[in-house]
Structures are given as C-alpha cells and as structure tokens.
CSV table of C-alpha atoms and ligand atoms in Angstrom, one decimal:
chain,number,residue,atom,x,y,z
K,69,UNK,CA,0.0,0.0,0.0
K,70,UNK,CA,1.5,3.5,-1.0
K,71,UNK,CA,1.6,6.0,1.6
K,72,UNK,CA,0.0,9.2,-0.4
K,73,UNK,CA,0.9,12.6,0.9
K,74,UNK,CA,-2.1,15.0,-0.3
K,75,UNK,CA,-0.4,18.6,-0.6
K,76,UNK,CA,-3.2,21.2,-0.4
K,77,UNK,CA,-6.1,21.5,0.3
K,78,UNK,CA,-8.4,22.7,-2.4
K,79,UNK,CA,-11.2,21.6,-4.4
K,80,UNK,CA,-8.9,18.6,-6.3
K,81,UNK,CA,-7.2,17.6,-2.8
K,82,UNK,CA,-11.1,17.1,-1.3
K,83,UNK,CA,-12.1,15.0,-4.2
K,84,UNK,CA,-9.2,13.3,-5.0
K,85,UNK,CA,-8.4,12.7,-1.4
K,86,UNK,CA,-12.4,11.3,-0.8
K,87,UNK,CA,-12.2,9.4,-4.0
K,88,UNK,CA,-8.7,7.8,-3.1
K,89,UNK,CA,-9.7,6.6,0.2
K,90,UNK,CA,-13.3,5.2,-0.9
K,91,UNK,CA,-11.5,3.3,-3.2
K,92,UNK,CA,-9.0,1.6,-0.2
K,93,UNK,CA,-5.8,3.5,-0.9
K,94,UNK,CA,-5.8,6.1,2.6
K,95,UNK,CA,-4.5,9.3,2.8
K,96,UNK,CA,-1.4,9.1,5.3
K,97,UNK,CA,-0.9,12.7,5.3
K,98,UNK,CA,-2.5,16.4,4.0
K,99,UNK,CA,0.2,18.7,4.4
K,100,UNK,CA,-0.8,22.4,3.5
K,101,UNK,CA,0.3,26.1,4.5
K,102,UNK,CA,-3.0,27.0,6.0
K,103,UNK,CA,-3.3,24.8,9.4
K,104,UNK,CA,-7.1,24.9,9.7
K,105,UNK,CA,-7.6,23.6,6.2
K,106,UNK,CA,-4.9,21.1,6.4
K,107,UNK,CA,-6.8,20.0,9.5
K,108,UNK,CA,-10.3,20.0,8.1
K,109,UNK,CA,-9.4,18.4,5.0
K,110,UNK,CA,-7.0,15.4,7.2
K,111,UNK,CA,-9.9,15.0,9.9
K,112,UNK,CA,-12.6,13.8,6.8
K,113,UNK,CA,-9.9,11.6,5.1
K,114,UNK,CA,-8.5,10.0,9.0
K,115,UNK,CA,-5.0,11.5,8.0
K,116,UNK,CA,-2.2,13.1,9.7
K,117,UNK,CA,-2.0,16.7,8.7
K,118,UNK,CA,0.6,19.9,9.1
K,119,UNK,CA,1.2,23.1,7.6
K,120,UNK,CA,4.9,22.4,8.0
K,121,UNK,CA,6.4,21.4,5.0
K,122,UNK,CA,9.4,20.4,7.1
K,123,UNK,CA,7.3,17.6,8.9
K,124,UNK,CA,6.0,15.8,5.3
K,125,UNK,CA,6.2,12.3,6.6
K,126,UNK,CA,10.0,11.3,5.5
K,127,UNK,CA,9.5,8.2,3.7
K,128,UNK,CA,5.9,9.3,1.4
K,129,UNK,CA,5.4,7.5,-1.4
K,130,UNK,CA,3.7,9.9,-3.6
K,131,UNK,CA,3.1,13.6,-3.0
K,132,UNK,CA,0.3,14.6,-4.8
K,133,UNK,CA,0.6,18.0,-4.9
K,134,UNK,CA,-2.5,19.8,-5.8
K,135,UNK,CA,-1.7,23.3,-5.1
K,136,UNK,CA,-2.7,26.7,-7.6
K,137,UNK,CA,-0.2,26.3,-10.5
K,138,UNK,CA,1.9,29.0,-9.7
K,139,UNK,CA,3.0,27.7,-6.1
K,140,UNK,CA,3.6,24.2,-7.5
K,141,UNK,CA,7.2,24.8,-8.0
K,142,UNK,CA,7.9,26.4,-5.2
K,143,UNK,CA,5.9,23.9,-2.8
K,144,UNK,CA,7.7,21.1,-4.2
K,145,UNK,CA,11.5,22.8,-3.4
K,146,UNK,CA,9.9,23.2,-0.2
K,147,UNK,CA,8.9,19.6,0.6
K,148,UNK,CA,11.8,17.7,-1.6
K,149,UNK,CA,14.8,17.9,0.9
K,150,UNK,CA,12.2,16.0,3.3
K,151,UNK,CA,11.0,13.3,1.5
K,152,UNK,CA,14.0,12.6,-1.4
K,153,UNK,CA,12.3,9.4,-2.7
K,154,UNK,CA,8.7,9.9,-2.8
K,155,UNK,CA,7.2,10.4,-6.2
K,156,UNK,CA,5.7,13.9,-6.8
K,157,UNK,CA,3.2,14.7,-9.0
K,158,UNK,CA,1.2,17.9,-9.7
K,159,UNK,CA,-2.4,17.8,-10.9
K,160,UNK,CA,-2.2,20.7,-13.3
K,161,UNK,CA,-2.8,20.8,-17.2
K,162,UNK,CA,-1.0,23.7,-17.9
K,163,UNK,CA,1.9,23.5,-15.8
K,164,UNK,CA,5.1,20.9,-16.9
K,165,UNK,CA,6.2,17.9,-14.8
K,166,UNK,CA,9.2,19.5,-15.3
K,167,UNK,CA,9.0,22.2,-12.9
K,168,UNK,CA,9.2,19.6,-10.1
K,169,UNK,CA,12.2,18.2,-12.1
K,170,UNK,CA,15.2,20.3,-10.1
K,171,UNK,CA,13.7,19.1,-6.5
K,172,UNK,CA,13.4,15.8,-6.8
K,173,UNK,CA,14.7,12.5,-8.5
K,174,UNK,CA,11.0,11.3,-9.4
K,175,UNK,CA,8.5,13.3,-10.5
K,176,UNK,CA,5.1,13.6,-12.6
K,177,UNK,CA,2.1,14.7,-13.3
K,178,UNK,CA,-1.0,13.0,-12.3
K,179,UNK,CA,-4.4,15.5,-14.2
K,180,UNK,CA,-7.5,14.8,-14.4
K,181,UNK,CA,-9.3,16.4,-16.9
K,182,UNK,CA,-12.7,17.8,-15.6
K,183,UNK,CA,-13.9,21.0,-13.8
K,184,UNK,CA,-14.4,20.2,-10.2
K,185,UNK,CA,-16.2,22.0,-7.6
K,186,UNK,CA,-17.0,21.7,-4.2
K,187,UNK,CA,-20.6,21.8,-4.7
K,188,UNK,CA,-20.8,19.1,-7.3
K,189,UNK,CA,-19.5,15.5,-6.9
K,190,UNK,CA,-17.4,14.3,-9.8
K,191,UNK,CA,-18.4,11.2,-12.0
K,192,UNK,CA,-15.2,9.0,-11.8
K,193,UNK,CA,-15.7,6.6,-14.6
K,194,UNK,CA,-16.1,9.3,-17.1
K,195,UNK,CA,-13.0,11.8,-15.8
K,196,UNK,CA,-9.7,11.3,-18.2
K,197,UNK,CA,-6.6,10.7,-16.3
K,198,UNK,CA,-3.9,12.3,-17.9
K,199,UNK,CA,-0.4,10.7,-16.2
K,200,UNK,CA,3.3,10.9,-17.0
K,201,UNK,CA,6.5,10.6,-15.6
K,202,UNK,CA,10.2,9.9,-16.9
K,203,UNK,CA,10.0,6.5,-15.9
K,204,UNK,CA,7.7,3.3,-17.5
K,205,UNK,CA,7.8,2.0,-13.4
K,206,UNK,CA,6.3,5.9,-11.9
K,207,UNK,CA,4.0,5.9,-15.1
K,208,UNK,CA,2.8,2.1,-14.4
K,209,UNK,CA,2.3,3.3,-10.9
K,210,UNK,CA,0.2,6.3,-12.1
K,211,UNK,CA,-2.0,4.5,-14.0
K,212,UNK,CA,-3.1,1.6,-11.6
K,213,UNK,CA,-3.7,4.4,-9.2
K,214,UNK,CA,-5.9,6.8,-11.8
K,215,UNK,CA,-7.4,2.8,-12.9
K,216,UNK,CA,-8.5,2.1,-9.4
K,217,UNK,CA,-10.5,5.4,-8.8
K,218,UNK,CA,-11.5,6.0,-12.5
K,219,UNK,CA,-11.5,4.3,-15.6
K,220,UNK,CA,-10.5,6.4,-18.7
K,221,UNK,CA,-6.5,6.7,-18.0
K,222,UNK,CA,-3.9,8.2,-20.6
K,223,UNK,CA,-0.2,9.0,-21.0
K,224,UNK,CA,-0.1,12.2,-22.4
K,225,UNK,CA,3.5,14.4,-22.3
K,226,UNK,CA,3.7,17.8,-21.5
K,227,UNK,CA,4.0,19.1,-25.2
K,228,UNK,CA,0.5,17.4,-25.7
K,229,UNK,CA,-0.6,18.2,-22.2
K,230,UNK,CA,-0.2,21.9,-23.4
K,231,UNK,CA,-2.3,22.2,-26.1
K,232,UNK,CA,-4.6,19.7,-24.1
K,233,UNK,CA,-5.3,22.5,-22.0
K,234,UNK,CA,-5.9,25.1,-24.6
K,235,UNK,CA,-8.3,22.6,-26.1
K,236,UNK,CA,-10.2,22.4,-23.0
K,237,UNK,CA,-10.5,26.2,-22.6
K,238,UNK,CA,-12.2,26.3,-25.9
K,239,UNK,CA,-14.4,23.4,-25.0
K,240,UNK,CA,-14.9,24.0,-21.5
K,241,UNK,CA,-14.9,28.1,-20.4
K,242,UNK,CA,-15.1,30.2,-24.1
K,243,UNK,CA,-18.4,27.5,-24.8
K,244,UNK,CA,-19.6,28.7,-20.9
K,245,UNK,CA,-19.0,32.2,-21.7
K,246,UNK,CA,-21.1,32.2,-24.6
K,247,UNK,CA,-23.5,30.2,-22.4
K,248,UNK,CA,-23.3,33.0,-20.3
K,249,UNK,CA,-23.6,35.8,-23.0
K,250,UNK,CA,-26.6,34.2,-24.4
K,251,UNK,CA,-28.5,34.3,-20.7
K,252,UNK,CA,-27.5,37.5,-20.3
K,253,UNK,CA,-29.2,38.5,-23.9
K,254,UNK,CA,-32.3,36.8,-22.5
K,255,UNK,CA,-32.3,38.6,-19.5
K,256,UNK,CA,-32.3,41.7,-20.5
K,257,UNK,CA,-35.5,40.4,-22.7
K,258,UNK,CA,-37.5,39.4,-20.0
K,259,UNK,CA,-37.0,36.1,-21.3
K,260,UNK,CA,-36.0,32.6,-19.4
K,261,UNK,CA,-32.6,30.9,-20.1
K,262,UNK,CA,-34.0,27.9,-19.9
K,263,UNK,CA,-36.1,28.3,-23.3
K,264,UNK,CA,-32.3,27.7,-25.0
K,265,UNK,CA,-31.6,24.3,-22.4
K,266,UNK,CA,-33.5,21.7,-25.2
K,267,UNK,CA,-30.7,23.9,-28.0
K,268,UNK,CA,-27.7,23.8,-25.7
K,269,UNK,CA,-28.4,19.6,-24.9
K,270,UNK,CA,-28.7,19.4,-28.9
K,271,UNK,CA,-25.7,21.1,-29.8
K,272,UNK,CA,-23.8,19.1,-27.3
K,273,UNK,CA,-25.3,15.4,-27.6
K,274,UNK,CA,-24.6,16.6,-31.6
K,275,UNK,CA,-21.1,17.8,-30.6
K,276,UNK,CA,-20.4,14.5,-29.0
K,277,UNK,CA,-21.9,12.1,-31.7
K,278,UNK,CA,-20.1,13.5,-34.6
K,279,UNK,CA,-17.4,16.1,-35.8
K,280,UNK,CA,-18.6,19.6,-34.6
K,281,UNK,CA,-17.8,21.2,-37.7
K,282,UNK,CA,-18.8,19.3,-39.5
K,283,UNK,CA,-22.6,19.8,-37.0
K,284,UNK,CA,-22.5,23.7,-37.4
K,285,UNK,CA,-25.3,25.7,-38.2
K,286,UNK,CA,-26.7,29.1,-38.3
K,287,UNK,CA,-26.2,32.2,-40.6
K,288,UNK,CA,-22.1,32.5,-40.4
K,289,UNK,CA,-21.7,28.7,-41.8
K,290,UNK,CA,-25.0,29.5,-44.3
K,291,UNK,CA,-23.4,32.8,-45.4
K,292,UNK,CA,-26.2,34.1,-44.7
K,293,UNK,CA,-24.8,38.3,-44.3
K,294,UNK,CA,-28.2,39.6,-43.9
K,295,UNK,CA,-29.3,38.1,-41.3
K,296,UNK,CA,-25.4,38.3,-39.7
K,297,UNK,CA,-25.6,42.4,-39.7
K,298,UNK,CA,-28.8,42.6,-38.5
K,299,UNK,CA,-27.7,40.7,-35.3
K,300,UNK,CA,-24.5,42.9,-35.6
K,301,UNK,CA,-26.9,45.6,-35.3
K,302,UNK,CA,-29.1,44.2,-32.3
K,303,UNK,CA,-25.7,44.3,-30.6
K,304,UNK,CA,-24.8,47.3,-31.1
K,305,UNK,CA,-25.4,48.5,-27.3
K,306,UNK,CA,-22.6,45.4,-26.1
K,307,UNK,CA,-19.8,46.4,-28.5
K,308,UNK,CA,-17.6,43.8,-26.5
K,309,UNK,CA,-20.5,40.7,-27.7
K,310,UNK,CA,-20.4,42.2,-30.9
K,311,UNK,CA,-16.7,42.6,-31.4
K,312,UNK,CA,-16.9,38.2,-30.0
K,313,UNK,CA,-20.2,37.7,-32.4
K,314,UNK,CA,-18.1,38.7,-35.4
K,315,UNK,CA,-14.9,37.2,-34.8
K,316,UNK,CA,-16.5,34.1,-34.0
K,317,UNK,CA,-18.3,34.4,-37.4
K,318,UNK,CA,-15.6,35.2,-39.2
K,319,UNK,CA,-13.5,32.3,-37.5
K,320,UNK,CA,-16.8,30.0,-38.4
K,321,UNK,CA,-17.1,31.4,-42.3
K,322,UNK,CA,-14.0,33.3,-43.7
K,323,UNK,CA,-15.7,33.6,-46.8
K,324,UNK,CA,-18.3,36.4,-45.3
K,325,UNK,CA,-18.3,40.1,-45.8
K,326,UNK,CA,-17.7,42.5,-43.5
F,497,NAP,N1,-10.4,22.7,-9.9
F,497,NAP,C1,-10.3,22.1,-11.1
F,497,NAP,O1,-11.3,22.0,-11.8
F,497,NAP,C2,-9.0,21.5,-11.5
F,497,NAP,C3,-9.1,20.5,-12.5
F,497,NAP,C4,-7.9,19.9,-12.9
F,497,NAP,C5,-6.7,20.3,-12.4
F,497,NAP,N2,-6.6,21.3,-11.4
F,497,NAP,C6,-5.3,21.7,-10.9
F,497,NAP,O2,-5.3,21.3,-9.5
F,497,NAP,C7,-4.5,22.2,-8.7
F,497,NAP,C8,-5.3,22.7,-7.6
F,497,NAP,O3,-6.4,23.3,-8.1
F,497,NAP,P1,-7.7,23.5,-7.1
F,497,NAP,O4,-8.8,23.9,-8.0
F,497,NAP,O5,-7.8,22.4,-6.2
F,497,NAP,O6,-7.3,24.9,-6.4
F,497,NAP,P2,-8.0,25.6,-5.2
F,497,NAP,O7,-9.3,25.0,-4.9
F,497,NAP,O8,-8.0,27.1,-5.5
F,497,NAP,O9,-7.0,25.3,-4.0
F,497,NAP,C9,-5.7,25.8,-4.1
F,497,NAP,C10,-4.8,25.2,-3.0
F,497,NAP,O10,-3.4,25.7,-3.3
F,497,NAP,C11,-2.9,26.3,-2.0
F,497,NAP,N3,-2.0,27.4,-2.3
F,497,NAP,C12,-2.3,28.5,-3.1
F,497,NAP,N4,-1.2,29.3,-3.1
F,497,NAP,C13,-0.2,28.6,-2.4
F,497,NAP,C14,1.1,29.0,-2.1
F,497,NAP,N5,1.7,30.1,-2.5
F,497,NAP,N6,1.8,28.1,-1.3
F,497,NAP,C15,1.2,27.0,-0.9
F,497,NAP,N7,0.0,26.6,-1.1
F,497,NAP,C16,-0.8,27.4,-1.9
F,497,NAP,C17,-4.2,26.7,-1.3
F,497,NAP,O11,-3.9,26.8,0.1
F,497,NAP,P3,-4.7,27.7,1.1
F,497,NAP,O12,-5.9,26.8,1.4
F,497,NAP,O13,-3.8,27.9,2.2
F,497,NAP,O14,-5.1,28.9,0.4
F,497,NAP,C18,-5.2,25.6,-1.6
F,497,NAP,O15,-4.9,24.5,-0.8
F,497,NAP,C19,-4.0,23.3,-9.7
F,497,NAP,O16,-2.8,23.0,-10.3
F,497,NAP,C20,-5.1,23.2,-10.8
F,497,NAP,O17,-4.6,23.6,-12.1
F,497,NAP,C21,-7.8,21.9,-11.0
C-alpha cells in the first residue's frame, strides 16, 4: 500500500483525497500552508496533517501535490529535501512535470481532466486521467492508481498536455462564456434561459456524436450576411458581444463580408 501525501487543500485535494480513500488506498498525510484547512481536510480523510512542510512524513510515497499552479514549483523545493524518494506529482494541465524536475529525483504529473467544484460530486468513470512521468515504473504506478479510482486513464507528455489545456479552454470556459452571453441576452429580454436548455443539450449530444464542424449551423456557416448584420446591429449597445459575435463568425465562415 502506498503512503499518499495529499499537498493542499483545495477543491482537487477534497475530491481526490475522498475518492482515493473510498477506493482503499488512505490518505497518510494532507500537508498544506493554511493549518485549519490542512486539519479539516486530514480530519474527513483520517490523515495526519501539518502546515509544515518540514514535517511531510520522510518516507511518502507519492506527494500529490494539488496546489494553484503558480506555487507548484515552489511547494515542491519546499517539501523535496524531506521526503528525497517519494514520487511527486502535480495535478495541473497547464503546468510541466518539469517544474518539479530540479527538487526531486521522481517526479510527474498526475491531471484529471474535468472542472471540479466543491458543490458538485465528480463522476469517476467518465474523468480522463492524464499521467506521465520519466520512468515506465512511476507511469505504471500512475496508472493503476488513476485505474483504481476512475476508468479512462492516458499517458499524455507535456507538449500534448499543453495544447490539451488550450483545447479544453475552448471546450470548456469560451463555450460557458457564450453560455453566459446568451442568458445575459435573454435577461435583458425578460425572457427565461432555460427556453435555449433543449438547444444547448442538442448542440452538445450533436457535438459529441459526430465532428462539430462538421454539426454547425446558423447564418455564419449559411453565409447568410443579412441576417449576420442585422444581429451585428441588435448588438450594437454590447460592442464587447459584438466585437466576439463577429470574430467568431468570421472564424466560423471566412468567406463572409464584412
Ligand atoms: N479545480 C479544477 O477544476 C481543476 C481541474 C484539474 C486540475 N486542477 C489543478 O489542480 C491544482 C489545484 O487546483 P484547485 O482547483 O484544487 O485549487 P484551489 O481549490 O484554488 O486550492 C488551491 C490550493 O493551493 C494552495 N495554495 C495556493 N497558493 C499557495 C502557495 N503560494 N503556497 C502553498 N499553497 C498554496 C491553497 O492553500 P490555502 O488553502 O492555504 O489557500 C489551496 O490548498 C491546480 O494545479 C489546478 O490547475 C484543478
């Protein structure tokens, strides 16, 4: 059995911490800089906690270190002159494994790809786990781990991981945004978001069964101008949606005047 270091104490520590445990690998230790939270989150997993980095249990396994992305690196100088051999990984997309490369001897990255939140709880078997590591035996290790708690598991290397992440901004918070463009359109028409829900399920079940592109609709993949101004000219009092609406078109349809 490994003994798993959690390092933070945010919303992927709670779930991956809860999600590791439920599925019989415990949580020796949540070590984080805020004592309270270290404490909360080590008191619902039965660990050991401390907001030392210092007292990181000595012979960890695996650090997973699941702090914001700009702290990683430093965290991880922090804890490596404590625990030498454990294997640390970050769970961040956009961040290399390599940052944790000049503090310790094995290192990695261990991301699942979804938006978590504390108010929602995550559906495992449908989460990608997104592992690497310099060596076959840290990246065998990573997957049986990601394969016990979920069951979609890939080795992807921090080039890929990259552009990964950029993907998933498109996919995940531009398509939100617009989500959130279009409500507030609504709104200020005294009209209810959810008369667009049966559209948005559509254009994602459609999104999902075949090629997006190849799924698009509406006036900018018609070429349908008219009908393009005159929402150019309905936005006109949100210069910022209409300045998105036509690059967006223009993105969708190159062909269309402007
Ligand atoms: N949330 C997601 O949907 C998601 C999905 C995939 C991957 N990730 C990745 O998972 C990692 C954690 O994300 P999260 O959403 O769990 O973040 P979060 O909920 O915002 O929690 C951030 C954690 O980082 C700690 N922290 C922040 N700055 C620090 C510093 N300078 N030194 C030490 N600790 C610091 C915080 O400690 P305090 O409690 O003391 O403030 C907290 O425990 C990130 O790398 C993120 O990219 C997140």
């Amino acid at each position: 059995m490994p003994k798993i270091v959690i390092v933070g104490t945010g919303r992927i520590a709670w779930h991956l911490g809860r999600r590791l445990k439920a599925k019989g690998l415990p949580i020796a230790q949540v070590v984080s800089r805020t004592a309270e939270h270290a404490q909360a989150l080590a008191d619902t997993l039965h660990a050991r906690w401390t907001n030392e980095w210092a007292d990181v249990l000595p012979d960890a396994d695996w650090l997973l270190i699941a702090v914001r992305d700009d702290a990683i690196a430093e965290v991880g100088a922090a804890l490596a002159p404590h625990a030498p051999d454990a294997l640390a990984t970050h769970t961040s997309g956009a961040t290399p494994g390599a940052v944790l490369q000049p503090h310790f001897r094995r290192f990695g990255v261990f991301y699942p790809l979804q938006s978590f939140s504390y108010e929602h709880s995550p559906v495992w078997s449908k989460i990608p786990f997104c592992v690497d590591a310099p060596t076959n035996e840290d990246v065998l290790f990573l997957k049986k781990i990601a394969k016990t708690i979920g069951n979609l598991v890939y080795r992807v290397d921090d080039g890929q991981r990259a552009f990964l992440h950029v993907a998933a901004v498109f996919a995940n918070n531009f398509a939100n945004h617009c989500f959130t463009i279009a409500e507030k359109i609504l709104e200020e028409k005294d009209l209810p978001f959810e008369m667009l829900h049966p559209l948005m399920e559509e254009t994602l079940a459609k999104a999902l069964r075949d090629s997006p592109a190849r799924m698009q609709t509406g006036p900018a993949v018609r070429g349908d101008a008219d009908t393009v101004q005159r929402h150019l000219a309905l936005l006109r009092s949100h210069p910022e949606w209409q300045e998105l609406y036509q690059k967006l078109t223009m993105d969708i349809n190159p062909e269309l005047p402007f």
